[in-house]
Coordinates of C-alpha atoms and ligand atoms in Angstrom, one line a residue:
M1 CA 30.1 -47.9 -13.6
A2 CA 28.2 -44.7 -13.2
E3 CA 29.6 -42.2 -10.8
E4 CA 27.8 -42.2 -7.4
T5 CA 26.5 -38.7 -6.4
D6 CA 24.3 -37.7 -3.4
H7 CA 21.2 -37.2 -5.6
G8 CA 21.8 -39.3 -8.6
S9 CA 19.2 -41.9 -7.4
G10 CA 16.4 -42.2 -4.8
A11 CA 13.1 -43.7 -4.0
V12 CA 11.9 -43.8 -7.7
E13 CA 13.6 -46.3 -10.0
P14 CA 15.4 -44.8 -13.0
G15 CA 13.0 -44.5 -16.0
D16 CA 9.9 -45.2 -13.8
T17 CA 7.2 -42.8 -15.1
S18 CA 4.5 -44.2 -12.7
K19 CA 5.9 -42.2 -9.8
R20 CA 7.2 -38.7 -9.4
V21 CA 10.2 -37.6 -7.5
G22 CA 8.4 -34.3 -7.2
A23 CA 5.8 -36.0 -5.0
E24 CA 8.1 -38.4 -3.2
V25 CA 10.3 -35.6 -1.9
I26 CA 7.2 -34.1 -0.3
R27 CA 6.3 -37.4 1.3
E28 CA 9.9 -37.8 2.6
R29 CA 9.4 -34.4 4.3
G30 CA 6.3 -35.5 6.2
V31 CA 3.4 -34.4 4.1
D32 CA 1.1 -36.7 2.2
P33 CA 1.1 -35.4 -1.4
E34 CA -2.3 -37.0 -2.1
E35 CA -3.9 -35.4 0.8
L36 CA -2.3 -32.1 -0.1
R37 CA -3.5 -32.1 -3.7
E38 CA -7.1 -32.9 -2.6
K39 CA -6.9 -29.8 -0.3
L40 CA -5.7 -27.8 -3.3
I41 CA -8.6 -29.0 -5.4
D42 CA -11.0 -27.9 -2.6
A43 CA -9.2 -24.5 -2.4
I44 CA -9.3 -23.8 -6.1
G45 CA -12.9 -25.0 -6.1
A46 CA -13.5 -22.0 -3.9
E47 CA -11.5 -19.7 -6.1
F48 CA -13.4 -20.8 -9.2
T49 CA -16.9 -20.5 -7.6
T50 CA -16.0 -17.2 -6.0
Y51 CA -15.0 -15.9 -9.5
Y52 CA -18.5 -16.9 -10.6
Y53 CA -20.3 -15.4 -7.5
Y54 CA -18.3 -12.2 -7.7
T55 CA -19.5 -11.7 -11.2
N56 CA -23.1 -11.5 -9.9
L57 CA -22.2 -9.5 -6.8
R58 CA -20.3 -6.9 -8.8
M59 CA -23.2 -6.5 -11.2
H60 CA -25.6 -5.8 -8.3
L61 CA -23.4 -3.0 -7.0
A62 CA -25.3 -0.9 -9.6
G63 CA -24.3 2.7 -9.7
E64 CA -21.4 2.2 -7.3
E65 CA -18.6 2.3 -9.9
D66 CA -15.8 2.5 -7.4
Y67 CA -17.1 -0.6 -5.6
K68 CA -17.6 -2.4 -8.9
E69 CA -14.0 -1.7 -9.9
I70 CA -12.5 -3.1 -6.7
T71 CA -14.8 -6.1 -6.8
E72 CA -13.7 -6.7 -10.4
D73 CA -10.0 -6.7 -9.3
A74 CA -10.8 -9.3 -6.6
R75 CA -12.9 -11.3 -9.1
L76 CA -10.2 -11.5 -11.8
E77 CA -7.6 -12.3 -9.2
D78 CA -9.6 -15.3 -8.0
R79 CA -9.6 -16.6 -11.5
A80 CA -5.8 -16.0 -11.5
H81 CA -5.6 -18.1 -8.3
F82 CA -7.4 -20.9 -9.9
E83 CA -5.2 -20.8 -13.0
L84 CA -2.0 -20.6 -10.9
V85 CA -2.7 -23.8 -8.9
V86 CA -4.4 -26.0 -11.5
P87 CA -1.1 -27.3 -12.9
R88 CA 0.1 -28.1 -9.4
V89 CA -2.9 -30.5 -8.9
Y90 CA -1.8 -32.5 -12.0
E91 CA 1.9 -32.4 -10.9
L92 CA 0.7 -34.1 -7.8
E93 CA -1.2 -36.7 -9.9
G94 CA -4.7 -35.3 -9.2
S95 CA -7.3 -34.0 -11.6
L96 CA -10.2 -31.6 -11.8
P97 CA -13.6 -33.3 -11.2
N98 CA -15.2 -34.0 -14.5
D99 CA -18.6 -32.7 -13.2
I100 CA -18.5 -29.0 -12.3
R101 CA -21.2 -29.7 -9.7
D102 CA -18.8 -32.0 -7.8
F103 CA -16.1 -29.3 -8.1
A104 CA -18.5 -26.6 -6.7
D105 CA -19.7 -28.9 -3.9
R106 CA -16.2 -29.5 -2.6
A107 CA -15.2 -25.8 -2.5
S108 CA -13.5 -24.9 0.8
C109 CA -15.6 -21.7 1.2
P110 CA -19.3 -21.1 1.3
D111 CA -21.2 -19.8 -1.8
A112 CA -21.0 -16.0 -2.0
E113 CA -24.5 -15.5 -3.1
V114 CA -26.2 -12.1 -3.7
P115 CA -27.8 -11.4 -0.3
T116 CA -31.4 -11.1 -1.4
P117 CA -34.3 -13.5 -1.5
M118 CA -35.1 -15.4 -4.8
D119 CA -38.6 -15.1 -6.1
D120 CA -40.7 -18.1 -7.2
D121 CA -39.3 -17.9 -10.7
G122 CA -35.7 -18.1 -9.5
G123 CA -35.2 -14.4 -10.1
F124 CA -33.7 -11.9 -7.7
D125 CA -35.9 -9.7 -5.6
T126 CA -33.6 -6.6 -5.8
S127 CA -36.1 -4.2 -4.1
D128 CA -34.4 -4.5 -0.7
L129 CA -30.9 -5.2 -1.9
D130 CA -28.4 -3.3 0.3
V131 CA -24.9 -2.3 -0.8
A132 CA -23.5 -2.9 2.7
D133 CA -24.9 -6.4 2.7
I134 CA -23.1 -7.2 -0.6
L135 CA -19.9 -5.7 0.7
E136 CA -20.2 -8.0 3.8
V137 CA -20.6 -11.1 1.6
L138 CA -17.4 -10.0 -0.3
L139 CA -15.5 -9.4 2.9
E140 CA -16.4 -12.8 4.4
A141 CA -15.4 -14.5 1.2
E142 CA -12.0 -12.9 1.4
R143 CA -11.6 -14.0 5.0
C144 CA -12.4 -17.6 4.1
A145 CA -9.7 -17.4 1.4
I146 CA -7.2 -16.1 3.9
R147 CA -7.9 -19.0 6.2
T148 CA -7.7 -21.5 3.4
W149 CA -4.4 -20.3 2.0
S150 CA -2.9 -19.8 5.4
E151 CA -3.6 -23.5 6.1
I152 CA -1.9 -24.5 2.9
C153 CA 1.1 -22.3 3.8
D154 CA 1.3 -24.0 7.2
L155 CA 1.1 -27.5 5.6
T156 CA 3.8 -26.8 3.0
R157 CA 6.2 -24.4 4.6
E158 CA 8.8 -27.0 5.4
A159 CA 7.9 -29.8 3.0
D160 CA 6.9 -28.4 -0.4
P161 CA 8.5 -25.1 -1.4
R162 CA 6.7 -25.1 -4.8
T163 CA 3.2 -25.2 -3.4
Y164 CA 4.2 -22.9 -0.5
D165 CA 5.3 -20.3 -3.1
M166 CA 2.0 -20.4 -4.8
A167 CA 0.0 -20.3 -1.6
Q168 CA 1.9 -17.4 -0.1
R169 CA 1.5 -15.4 -3.4
I170 CA -2.3 -16.0 -3.3
L171 CA -2.4 -15.1 0.4
N172 CA -0.7 -11.8 -0.3
E173 CA -3.5 -10.9 -2.7
E174 CA -6.3 -12.2 -0.4
M175 CA -5.0 -9.9 2.3
D176 CA -5.2 -7.0 -0.1
H177 CA -8.7 -8.0 -0.8
E178 CA -9.8 -8.2 2.8
A179 CA -8.3 -4.7 3.4
W180 CA -10.2 -3.3 0.4
F181 CA -13.6 -4.6 1.6
I182 CA -13.0 -3.5 5.2
E183 CA -12.4 0.0 3.9
L184 CA -15.5 0.0 1.7
L185 CA -17.8 -1.7 4.2
S186 CA -16.6 0.6 7.1
K187 CA -17.5 3.6 5.0
E188 CA -20.7 2.3 3.6
R189 CA -22.2 0.8 6.6
D190 CA -20.7 2.7 9.5
D191 CA -19.5 5.9 8.0
E192 CA -16.1 5.2 9.3
I193 CA -12.8 5.9 7.7
N194 CA -10.8 2.7 7.8
P195 CA -8.1 2.9 5.0
A196 CA -6.9 -0.2 3.1
G197 CA -3.7 1.7 2.3
H198 CA -4.1 0.6 -1.3
F199 CA -5.6 1.9 -4.5
A200 CA -7.3 -0.1 -7.3
R201 CA -5.0 -2.2 -9.4
G202 CA -3.3 -0.5 -12.4
E203 CA -5.1 -2.8 -14.8
P204 CA -8.3 -4.7 -13.7
G205 CA -7.2 -7.9 -11.9
D206 CA -3.5 -7.2 -12.2
A207 CA -2.7 -9.9 -9.6
P208 CA 0.8 -8.5 -8.9
Y209 CA 1.9 -11.6 -7.0
T210 CA 0.2 -14.5 -8.8
K211 CA 0.5 -13.4 -12.5
N212 CA 4.1 -12.4 -12.6
N213 CA 4.9 -15.5 -14.7
P214 CA 1.9 -16.3 -16.8
F215 CA 1.8 -18.8 -19.6
N216 CA 0.5 -16.1 -22.0
D217 CA -1.6 -13.0 -21.8
S218 CA -4.9 -14.9 -21.6
A219 CA -4.5 -16.0 -18.0
Ligands
FE2_301 FE1 -8.6 -15.8 -4.4
FE2_302 FE1 -9.8 -12.7 -2.9

């Protein structure tokens, strides 16, 4: 007879691959793993769409190389946030929507569009594009990310250390991002000195918290 130990068996039958102990232990601690993973999909939908929108916002900061550099750091780190959490969705038996439109539609943050009217042909009217307006869009996108990952931290703090670890790493970087754009917007719009206390990353999009254990150099 097999030796009895405290954790040698549990809610999932030995050999059952239709269930995951990694999900059941979360449920046993009071969090619904299905609900959590759907929230994670919404949250990384925002990271992914923000990565896209920041590409466009960064390009329209024409001639402001320092602003472009900081926006590039934030852009690449949003991609890192998406990459970090995707595997967790699958561990919790979820999946990415097959249609990217569904994915974008369920993002937990608003679209960070370039703040200028579109012309009839779908092109940008850049004649009255204002740098401060772009910085404000960037700032508000970071604030939405802070709210999103703070909620995930609250949900998982006691029940799911693995997701909590990811969420708090992302939150660290989102708080860096907010501080960067507060500094830039304060100076650009209000001529006010409001230091972030940081400098640009060593390499673009370094992601010091969320890329310390990458699968390989591509992510
Ligand atoms: Fe992010
Ligand atoms: Fe961010």
